[in-house]
Coordinates of C-alpha atoms and ligand atoms in Angstrom, one line a residue:
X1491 CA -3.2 -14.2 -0.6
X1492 CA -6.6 -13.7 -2.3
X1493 CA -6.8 -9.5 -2.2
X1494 CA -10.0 -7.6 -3.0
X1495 CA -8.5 -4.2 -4.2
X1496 CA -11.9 -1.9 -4.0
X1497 CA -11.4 1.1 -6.4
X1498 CA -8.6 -0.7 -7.9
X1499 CA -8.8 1.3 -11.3
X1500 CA -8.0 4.6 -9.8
X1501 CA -4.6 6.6 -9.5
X1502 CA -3.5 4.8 -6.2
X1503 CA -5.2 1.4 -6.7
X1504 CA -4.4 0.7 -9.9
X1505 CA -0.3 0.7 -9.3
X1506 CA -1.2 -1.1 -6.2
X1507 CA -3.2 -4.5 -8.2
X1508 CA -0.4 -4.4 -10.7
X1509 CA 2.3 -5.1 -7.4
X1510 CA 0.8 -7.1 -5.7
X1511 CA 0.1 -9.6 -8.9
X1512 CA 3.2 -9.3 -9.4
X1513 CA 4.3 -10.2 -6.0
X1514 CA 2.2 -13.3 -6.3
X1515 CA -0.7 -12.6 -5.2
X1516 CA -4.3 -13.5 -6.7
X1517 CA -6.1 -10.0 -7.2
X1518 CA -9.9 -9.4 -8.0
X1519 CA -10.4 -5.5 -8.8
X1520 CA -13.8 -4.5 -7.6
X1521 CA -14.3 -1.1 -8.9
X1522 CA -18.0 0.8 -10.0
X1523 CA -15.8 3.1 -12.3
X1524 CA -17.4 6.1 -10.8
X1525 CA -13.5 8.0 -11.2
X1526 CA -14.1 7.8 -15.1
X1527 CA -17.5 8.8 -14.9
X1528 CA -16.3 11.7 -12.8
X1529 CA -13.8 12.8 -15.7
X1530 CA -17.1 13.2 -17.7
X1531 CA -19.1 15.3 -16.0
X1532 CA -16.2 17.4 -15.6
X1533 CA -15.2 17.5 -19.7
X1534 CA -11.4 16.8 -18.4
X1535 CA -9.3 13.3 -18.8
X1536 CA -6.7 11.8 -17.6
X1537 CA -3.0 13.1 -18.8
X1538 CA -2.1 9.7 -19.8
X1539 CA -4.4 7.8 -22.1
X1540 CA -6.0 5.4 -20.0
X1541 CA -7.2 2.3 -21.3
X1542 CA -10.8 0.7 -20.0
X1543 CA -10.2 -1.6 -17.0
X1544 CA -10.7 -4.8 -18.6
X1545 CA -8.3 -4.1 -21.1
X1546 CA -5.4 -3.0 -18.7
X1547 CA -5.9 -6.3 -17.5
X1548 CA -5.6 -7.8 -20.8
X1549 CA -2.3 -6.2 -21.6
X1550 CA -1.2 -7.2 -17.5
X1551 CA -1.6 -10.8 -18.6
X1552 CA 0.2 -10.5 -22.0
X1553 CA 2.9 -8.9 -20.5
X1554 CA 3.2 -11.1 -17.2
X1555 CA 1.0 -14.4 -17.3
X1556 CA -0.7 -13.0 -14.0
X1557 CA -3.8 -13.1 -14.3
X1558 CA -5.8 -9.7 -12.8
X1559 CA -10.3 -10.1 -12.4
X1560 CA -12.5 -6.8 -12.8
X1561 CA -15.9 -6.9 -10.6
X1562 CA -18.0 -4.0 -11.9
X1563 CA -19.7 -3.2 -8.1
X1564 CA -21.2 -0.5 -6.8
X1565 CA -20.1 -0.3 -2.8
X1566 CA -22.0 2.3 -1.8
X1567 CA -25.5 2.0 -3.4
X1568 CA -25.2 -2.6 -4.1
X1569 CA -25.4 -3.7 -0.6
X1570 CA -26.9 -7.0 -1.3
X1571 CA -24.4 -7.4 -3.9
X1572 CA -21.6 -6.7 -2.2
X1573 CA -22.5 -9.5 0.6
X1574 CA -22.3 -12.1 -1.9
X1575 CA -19.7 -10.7 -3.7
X1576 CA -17.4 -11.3 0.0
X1577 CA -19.0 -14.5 0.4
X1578 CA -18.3 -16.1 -2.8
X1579 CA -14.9 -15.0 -3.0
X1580 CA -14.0 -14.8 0.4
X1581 CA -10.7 -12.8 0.2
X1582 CA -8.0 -13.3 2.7
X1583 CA -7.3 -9.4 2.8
X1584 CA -9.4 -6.0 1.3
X1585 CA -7.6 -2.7 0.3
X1586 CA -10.0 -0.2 0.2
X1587 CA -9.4 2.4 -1.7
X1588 CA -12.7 3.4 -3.0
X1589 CA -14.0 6.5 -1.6
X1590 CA -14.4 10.0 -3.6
X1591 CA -10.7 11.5 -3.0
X1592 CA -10.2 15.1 -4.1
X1593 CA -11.6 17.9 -1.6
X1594 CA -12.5 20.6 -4.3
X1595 CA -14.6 18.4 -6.1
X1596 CA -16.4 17.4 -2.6
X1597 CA -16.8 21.6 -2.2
X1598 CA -18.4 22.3 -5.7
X1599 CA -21.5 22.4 -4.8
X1600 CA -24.3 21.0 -1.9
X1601 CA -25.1 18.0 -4.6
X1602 CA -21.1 17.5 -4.6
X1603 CA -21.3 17.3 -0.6
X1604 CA -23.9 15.5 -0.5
X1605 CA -22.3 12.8 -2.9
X1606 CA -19.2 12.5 -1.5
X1607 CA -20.9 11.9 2.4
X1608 CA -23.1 9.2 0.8
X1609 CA -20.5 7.4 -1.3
X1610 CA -17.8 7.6 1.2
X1611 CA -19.3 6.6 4.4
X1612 CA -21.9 4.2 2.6
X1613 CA -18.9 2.5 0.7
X1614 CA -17.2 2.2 4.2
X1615 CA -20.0 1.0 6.3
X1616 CA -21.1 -1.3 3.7
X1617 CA -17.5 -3.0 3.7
X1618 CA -17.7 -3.4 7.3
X1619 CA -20.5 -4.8 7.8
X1620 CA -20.5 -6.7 5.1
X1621 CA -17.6 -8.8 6.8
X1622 CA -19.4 -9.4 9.8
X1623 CA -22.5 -10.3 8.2
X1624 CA -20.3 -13.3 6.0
X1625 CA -17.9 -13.8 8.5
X1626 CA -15.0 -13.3 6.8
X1627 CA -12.5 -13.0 9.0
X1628 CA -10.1 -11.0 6.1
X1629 CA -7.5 -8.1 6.6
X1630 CA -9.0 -4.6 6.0
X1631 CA -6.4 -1.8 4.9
X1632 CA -8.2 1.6 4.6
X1633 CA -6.8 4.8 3.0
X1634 CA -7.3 7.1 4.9
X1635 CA -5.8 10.8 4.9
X1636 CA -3.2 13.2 6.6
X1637 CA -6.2 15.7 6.3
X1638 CA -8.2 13.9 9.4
X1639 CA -5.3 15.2 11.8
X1640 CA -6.1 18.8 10.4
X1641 CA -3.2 21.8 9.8
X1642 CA -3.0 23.9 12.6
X1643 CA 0.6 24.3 13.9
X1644 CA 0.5 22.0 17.2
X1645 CA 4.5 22.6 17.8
X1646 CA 4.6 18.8 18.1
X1647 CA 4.7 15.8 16.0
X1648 CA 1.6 14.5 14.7
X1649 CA 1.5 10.8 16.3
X1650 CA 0.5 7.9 14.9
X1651 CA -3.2 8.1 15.0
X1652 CA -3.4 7.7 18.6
X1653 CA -2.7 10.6 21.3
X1654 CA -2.1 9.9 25.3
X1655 CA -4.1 12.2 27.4
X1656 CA -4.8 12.7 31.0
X1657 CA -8.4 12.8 32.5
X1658 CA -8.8 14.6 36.0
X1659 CA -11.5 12.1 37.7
X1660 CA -12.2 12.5 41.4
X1661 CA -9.4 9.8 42.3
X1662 CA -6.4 12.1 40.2
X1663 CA -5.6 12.1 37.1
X1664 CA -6.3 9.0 34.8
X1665 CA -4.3 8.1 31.2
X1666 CA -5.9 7.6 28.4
X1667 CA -5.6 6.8 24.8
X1668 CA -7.7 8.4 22.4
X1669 CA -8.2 8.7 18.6
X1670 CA -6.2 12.0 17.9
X1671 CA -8.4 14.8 17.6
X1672 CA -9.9 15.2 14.2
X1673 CA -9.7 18.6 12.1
X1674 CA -10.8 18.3 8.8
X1675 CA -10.8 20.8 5.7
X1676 CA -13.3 20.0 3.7
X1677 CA -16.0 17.3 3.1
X1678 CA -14.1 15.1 1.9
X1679 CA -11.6 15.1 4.8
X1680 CA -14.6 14.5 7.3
X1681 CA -15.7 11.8 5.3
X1682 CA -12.0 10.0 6.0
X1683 CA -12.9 11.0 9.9
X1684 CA -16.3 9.6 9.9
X1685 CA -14.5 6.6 8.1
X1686 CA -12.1 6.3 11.8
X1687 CA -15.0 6.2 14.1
X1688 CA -16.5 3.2 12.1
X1689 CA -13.5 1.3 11.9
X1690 CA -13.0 2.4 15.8
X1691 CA -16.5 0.6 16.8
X1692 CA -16.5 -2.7 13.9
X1693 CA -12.5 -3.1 15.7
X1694 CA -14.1 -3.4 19.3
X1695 CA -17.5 -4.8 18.6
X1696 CA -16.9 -7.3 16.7
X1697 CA -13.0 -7.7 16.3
X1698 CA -12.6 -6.8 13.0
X1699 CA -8.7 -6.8 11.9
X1700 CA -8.6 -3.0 10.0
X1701 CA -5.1 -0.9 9.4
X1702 CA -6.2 2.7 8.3
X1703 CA -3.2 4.4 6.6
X1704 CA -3.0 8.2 7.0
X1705 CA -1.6 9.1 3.7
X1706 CA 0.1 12.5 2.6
X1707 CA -0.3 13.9 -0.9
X1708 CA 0.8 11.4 -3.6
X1709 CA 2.7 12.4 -6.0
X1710 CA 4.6 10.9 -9.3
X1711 CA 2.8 9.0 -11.5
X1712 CA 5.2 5.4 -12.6
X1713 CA 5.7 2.4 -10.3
X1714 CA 8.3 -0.4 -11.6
X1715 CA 4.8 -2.3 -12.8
X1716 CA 2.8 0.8 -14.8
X1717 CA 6.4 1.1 -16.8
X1718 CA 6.1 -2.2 -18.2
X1719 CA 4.1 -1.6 -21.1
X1720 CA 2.9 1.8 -22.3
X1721 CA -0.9 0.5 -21.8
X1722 CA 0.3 -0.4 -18.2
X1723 CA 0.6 3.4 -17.8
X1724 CA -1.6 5.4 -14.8
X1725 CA -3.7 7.8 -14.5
X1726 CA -2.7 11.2 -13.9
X1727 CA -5.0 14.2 -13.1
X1728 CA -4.1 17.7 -13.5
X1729 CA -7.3 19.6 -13.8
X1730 CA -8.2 22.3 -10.4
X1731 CA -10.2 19.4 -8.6
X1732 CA -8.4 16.1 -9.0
X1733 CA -5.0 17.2 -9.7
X1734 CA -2.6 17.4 -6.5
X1735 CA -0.4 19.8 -6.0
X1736 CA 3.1 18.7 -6.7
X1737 CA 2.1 16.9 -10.1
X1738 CA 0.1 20.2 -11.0
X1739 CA 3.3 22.1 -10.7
X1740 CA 5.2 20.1 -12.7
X1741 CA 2.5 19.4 -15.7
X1742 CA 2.1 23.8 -15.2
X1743 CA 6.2 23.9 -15.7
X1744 CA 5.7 21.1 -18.9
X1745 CA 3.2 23.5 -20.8
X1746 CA 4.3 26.6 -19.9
X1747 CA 1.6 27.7 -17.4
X1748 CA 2.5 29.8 -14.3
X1749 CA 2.5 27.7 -11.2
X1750 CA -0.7 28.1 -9.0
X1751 CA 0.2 29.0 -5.4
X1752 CA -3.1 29.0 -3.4
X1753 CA -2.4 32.8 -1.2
X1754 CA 1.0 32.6 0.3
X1755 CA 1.9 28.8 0.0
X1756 CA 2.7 28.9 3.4
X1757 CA 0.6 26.1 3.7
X1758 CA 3.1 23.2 4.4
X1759 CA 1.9 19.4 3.8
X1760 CA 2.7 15.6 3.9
X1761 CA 4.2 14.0 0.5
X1762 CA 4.9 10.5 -0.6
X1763 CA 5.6 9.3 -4.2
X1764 CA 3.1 6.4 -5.3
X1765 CA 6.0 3.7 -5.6
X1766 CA 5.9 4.4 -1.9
X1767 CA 2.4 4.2 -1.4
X1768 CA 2.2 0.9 -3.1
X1769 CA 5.3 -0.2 -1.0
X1770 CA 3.5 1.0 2.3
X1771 CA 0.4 -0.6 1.7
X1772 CA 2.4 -4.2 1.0
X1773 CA 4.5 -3.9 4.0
X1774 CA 1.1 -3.3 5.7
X1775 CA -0.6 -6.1 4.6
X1776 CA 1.7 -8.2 5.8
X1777 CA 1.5 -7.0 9.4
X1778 CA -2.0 -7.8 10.4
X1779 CA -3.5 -6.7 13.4
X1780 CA -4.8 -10.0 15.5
X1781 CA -8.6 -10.4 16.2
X1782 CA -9.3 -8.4 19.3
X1783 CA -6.5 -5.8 18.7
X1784 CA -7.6 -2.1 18.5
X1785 CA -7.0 -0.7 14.7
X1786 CA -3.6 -0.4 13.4
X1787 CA -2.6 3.1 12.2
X1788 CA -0.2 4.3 10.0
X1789 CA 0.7 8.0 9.1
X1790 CA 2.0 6.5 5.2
X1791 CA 4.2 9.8 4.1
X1792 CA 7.6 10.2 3.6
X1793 CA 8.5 14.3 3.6
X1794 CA 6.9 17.4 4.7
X1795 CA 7.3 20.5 1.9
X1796 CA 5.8 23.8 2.0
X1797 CA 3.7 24.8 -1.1
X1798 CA 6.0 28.0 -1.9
X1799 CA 8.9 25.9 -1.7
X1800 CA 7.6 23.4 -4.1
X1801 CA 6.8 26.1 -6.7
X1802 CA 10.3 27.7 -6.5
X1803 CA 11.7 24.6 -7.2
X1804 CA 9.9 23.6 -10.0
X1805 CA 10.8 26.8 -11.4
X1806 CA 14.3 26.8 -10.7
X1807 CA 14.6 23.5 -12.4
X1808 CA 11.9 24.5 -14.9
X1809 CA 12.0 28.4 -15.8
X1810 CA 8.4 28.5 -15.0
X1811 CA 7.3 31.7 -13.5
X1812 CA 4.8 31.2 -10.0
X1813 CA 1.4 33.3 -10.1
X1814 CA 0.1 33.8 -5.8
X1815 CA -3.2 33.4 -6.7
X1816 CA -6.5 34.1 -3.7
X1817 CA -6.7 30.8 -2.2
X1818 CA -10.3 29.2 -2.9
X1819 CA -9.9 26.9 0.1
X1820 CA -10.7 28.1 3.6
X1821 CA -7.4 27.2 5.0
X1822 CA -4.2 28.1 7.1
X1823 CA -2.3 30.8 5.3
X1824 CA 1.1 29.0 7.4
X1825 CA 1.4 26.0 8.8
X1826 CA 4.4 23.8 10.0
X1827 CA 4.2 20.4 10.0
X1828 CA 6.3 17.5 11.9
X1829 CA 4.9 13.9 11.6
X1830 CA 6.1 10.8 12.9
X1831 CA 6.2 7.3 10.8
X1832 CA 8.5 4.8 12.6
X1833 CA 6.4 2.2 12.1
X1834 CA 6.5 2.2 8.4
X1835 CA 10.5 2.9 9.2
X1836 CA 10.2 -0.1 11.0
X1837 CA 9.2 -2.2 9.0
X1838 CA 11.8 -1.6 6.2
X1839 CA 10.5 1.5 4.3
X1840 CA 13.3 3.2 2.6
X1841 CA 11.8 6.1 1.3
X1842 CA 12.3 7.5 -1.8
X1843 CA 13.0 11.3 -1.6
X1844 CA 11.8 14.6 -3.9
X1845 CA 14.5 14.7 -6.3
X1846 CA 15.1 16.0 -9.9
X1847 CA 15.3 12.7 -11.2
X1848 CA 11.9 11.8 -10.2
X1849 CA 10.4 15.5 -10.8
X1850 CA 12.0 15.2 -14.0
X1851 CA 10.4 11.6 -14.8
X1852 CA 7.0 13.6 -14.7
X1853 CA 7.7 16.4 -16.7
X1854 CA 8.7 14.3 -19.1
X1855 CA 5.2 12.4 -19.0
X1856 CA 3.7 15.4 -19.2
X1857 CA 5.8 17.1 -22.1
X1858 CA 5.1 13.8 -24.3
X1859 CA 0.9 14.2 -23.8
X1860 CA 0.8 17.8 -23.5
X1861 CA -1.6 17.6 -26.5
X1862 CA -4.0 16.2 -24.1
X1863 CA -4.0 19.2 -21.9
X1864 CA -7.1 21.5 -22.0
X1865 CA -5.9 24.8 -20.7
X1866 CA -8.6 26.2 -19.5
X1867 CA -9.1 23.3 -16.8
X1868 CA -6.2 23.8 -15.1
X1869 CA -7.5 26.7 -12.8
X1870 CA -8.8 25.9 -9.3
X1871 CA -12.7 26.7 -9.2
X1872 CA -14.2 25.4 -6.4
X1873 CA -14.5 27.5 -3.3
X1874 CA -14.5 26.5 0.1
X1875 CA -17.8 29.6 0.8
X1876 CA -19.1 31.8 -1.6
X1877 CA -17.5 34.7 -0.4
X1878 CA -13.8 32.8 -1.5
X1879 CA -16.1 32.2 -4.8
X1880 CA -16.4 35.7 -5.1
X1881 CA -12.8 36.5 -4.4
X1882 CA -11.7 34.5 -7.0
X1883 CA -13.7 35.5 -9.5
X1884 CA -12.4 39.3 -9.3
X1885 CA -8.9 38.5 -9.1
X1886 CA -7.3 39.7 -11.6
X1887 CA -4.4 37.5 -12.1
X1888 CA -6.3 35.0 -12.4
X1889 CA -8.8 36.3 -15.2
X1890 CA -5.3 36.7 -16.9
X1891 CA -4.6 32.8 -16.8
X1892 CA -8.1 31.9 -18.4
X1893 CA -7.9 31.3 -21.9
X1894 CA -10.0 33.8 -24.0
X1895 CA -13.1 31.4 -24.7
Ligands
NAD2780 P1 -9.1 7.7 -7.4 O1 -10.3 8.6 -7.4 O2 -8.2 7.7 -8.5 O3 -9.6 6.2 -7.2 C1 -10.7 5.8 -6.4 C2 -11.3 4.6 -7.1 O4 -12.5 4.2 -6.4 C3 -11.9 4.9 -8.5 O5 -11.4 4.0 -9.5 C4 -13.4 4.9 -8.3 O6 -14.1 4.6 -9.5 C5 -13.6 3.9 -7.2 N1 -14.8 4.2 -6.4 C6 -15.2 5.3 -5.8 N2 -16.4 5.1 -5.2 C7 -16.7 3.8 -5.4 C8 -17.9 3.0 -5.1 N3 -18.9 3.5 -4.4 N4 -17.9 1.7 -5.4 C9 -16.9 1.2 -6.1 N5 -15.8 1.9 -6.5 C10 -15.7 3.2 -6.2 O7 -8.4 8.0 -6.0 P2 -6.8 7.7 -5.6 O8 -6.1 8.9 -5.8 O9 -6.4 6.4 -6.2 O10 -7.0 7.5 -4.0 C11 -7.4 6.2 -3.5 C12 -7.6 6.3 -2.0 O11 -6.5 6.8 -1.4 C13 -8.8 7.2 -1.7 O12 -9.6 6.7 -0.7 C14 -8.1 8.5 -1.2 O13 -8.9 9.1 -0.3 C15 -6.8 8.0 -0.6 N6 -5.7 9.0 -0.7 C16 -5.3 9.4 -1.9 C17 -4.3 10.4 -2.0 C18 -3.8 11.0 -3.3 O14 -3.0 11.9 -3.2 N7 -4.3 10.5 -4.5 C19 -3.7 10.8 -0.8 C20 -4.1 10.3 0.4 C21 -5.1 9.4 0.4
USQ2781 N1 -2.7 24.0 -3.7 C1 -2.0 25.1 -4.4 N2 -2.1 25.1 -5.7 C2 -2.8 24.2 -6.5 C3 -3.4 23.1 -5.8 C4 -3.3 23.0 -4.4 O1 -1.4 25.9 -3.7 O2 -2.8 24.3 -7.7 C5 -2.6 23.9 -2.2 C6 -3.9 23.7 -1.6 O3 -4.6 25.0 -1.3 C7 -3.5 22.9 -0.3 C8 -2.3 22.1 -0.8 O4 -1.9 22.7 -2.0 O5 -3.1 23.8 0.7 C9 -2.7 20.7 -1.0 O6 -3.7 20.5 -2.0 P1 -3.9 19.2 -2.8 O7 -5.0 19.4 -3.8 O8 -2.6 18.8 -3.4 O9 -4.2 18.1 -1.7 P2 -5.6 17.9 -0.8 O10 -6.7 18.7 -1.2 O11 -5.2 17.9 0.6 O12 -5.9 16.4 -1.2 C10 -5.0 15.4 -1.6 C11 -5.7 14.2 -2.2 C12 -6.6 13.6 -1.1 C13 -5.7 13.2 0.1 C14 -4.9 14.4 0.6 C15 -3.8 14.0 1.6 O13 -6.6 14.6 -3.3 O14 -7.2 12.4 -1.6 O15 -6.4 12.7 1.2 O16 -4.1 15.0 -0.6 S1 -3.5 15.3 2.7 O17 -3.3 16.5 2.0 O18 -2.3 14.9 3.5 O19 -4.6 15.3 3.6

């Protein structure tokens, strides 16, 4: 298949070009580099040393033959472009992955907000109607989030995107299936619900094939591809917006630095490691939803953990000590957790679990570029309100974690 891979540069996408090349497939990255650009304004890089995009792909074809093409393109703000970009190429499938991802960042600031709704929605809409306008009849596979299903304890399992409901109408009660009800925590998480009602309407309007996969927190940082060559290697953030919460614990327990629970870590959450998340999206591709059929979704995670139990177990394995910090997020203090994902099941997923090994694997990475590390970025800073700002800033444990400047 021809695949359009749209923010194929970043932490997910990149492992996710290098599998499907090697699977066969012809890839075209399309990617406005925003991510690195991002790592700027925010003085902080990635743990590994990334290379630029167009040399990744350099090395890809050294080491494999397969050939991988970079399209610098702007989704959200190159309209125009983006039209002829689809109609040139006219790919058989797009992966979209190319949305602003990490919901502190989104929460810095009204500017922050403000930038994430634009680039996340526009880049979506754009895509969409892009297709119809060219015609394309391609697969779309979205990335979507966990997050749009929200964390308040139901007492059930979280369905796969859909939820059955009865209507009382004047004749009894009438069945109905609806989009499950979404509860997100931050901006960026209603941008990944906006993102479902668009996909909802291009689906039924104008038959638009789309599988939105609800991911959980990804975690790990090799695939079987990225471990090819050492310029092959991903990106891995660890600073208090980007980095996620598993791989922060275990670059924390590399360097020494106390594990950062946000209040209790009660809060419990979906996992999956990224050789996972680049299987899932695969087996996805491959099972297409025909014209006409109402979009396909996915919940793609493997394991549910609770943030406490995380942290005690990369200290037991570590010696790290874990600091309970005030949580800067408006959030549950507790939350269980069930989900359901038989389809991915279904289809042959056999999922790779949280084990030492793997944990290991990382701290590892970290350890060997733990010279690239600046301390004092580590901290989570962005606040949900300013009132959690203001918490924050008087706690006292956490003063103790800042390095003296
Ligand atoms: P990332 O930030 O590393 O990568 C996103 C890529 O998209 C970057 O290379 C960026 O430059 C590009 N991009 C952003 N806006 C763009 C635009 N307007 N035009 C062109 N390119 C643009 O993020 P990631 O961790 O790889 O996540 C990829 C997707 O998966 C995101 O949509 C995210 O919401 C979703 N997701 C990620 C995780 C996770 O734990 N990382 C979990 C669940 C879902
Ligand atoms: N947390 C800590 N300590 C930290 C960092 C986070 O206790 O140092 C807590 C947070 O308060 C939160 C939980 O860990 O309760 C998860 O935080 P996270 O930053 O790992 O994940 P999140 O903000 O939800 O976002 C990440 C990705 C996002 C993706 C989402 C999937 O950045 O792109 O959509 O995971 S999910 O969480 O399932 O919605």
């Amino acid at each position: 298949m021809k695949i359009a891979i749209l923010g194929g540069d970043g932490f997910v996408g990149w492992p996710t070009c290098l599998h499907l090349s090697n699977a066969g497939h012809e890839v075209h990255i399309v990617d406005n580099l925003s991510r690195r650009w991002i790592d700027t304004e925010l003085g902080v890089q990635s743990l590994t040393p990334m290379d630029s995009i167009q040399e990744r792909c350099r090395i890809w074809k050294e080491v494999t033959g397969k050939s991988l093409r970079f399209h610098l393109l702007d989704l959200a703000k190159e309209y125009e472009r983006l039209k002829q970009w689809f109609a040139e190429h006219r790919p058989d499938a797009v992966i979209h992955f190319a949305e602003q991802r990490a919901a502190p960042y989104s929460m810095k600031t009204d500017r922050h907000k403000v930038y994430t709704v634009d680039n996340n929605v526009g880049a979506t809409h754009h895509v969409l109607a892009a297709l119809v306008e060219t015609g394309i009849d391609a697969h779309l596979v979205h990335l979507g989030t966990m997050g749009v299903y929200g964390y308040s304890s139901v007492g059930a399992p979280i369905p796969e995107g859909y939820l059955n409901v009865e209507i009382d109408t004047p004749t009894g009660k009438k069945g109905q299936e609806i989009l499950y009800p979404t509860r997100p925590g931050s901006v960026y998480h209603m941008t990944k619900s906006l993102d479902q009602i668009l996909f909802q309407f291009y689906a039924q309007n104008d038959g638009l094939r789309i599988t939105d996969l609800h991911q959980g927190i990804v975690w790990g940082t090799h695939t079987d591809q990225t471990r090819l060559h050492p310029q092959l290697v991903n990106r891995f953030d660890y600073d208090g917006d980007y980095g996620t919460v598993l791989n922060r614990f275990l670059i924390q327990a590399a360097i020494g630095y106390p594990l950062t629970v946000h209040g209790t870590g009660g809060q419990t959450r979906a996992f999956i490691h990224i050789q996972d998340s680049v299987r899932c999206i695969e087996l996805a591709l491959k099972d297409a939803p025909k014209r006409g059929e109402r979009v396909r979704i996915f919940n793609q995670m493997t394991e549910t953990h609770r943030v406490r139990d995380l942290a005690e177990m990369v200290a037991r394995l570590s010696g790290a000590k874990v600091a309970y910090l005030p949580n800067p997020r408006k959030e549950a203090e507790e939350n269980d957790l069930i989900v359901k994902n038989d389809q991915f099941l279904a289809l042959g997923l056999n999922p790779i679990r949280l084990e030492e090994g793997l944990l290991s694997e990382v701290v590892d990475v970290a350890k060997k570029f733990a010279h690239r590390i600046d301390r004092s970025r580590v901290p989570a800073v962005s606040a949900w309100t300013k009132e959690l700002a203001a918490q924050v800033d008087r706690d006292p444990e956490r003063k103790a974690l800042r390095p003296a400047s």
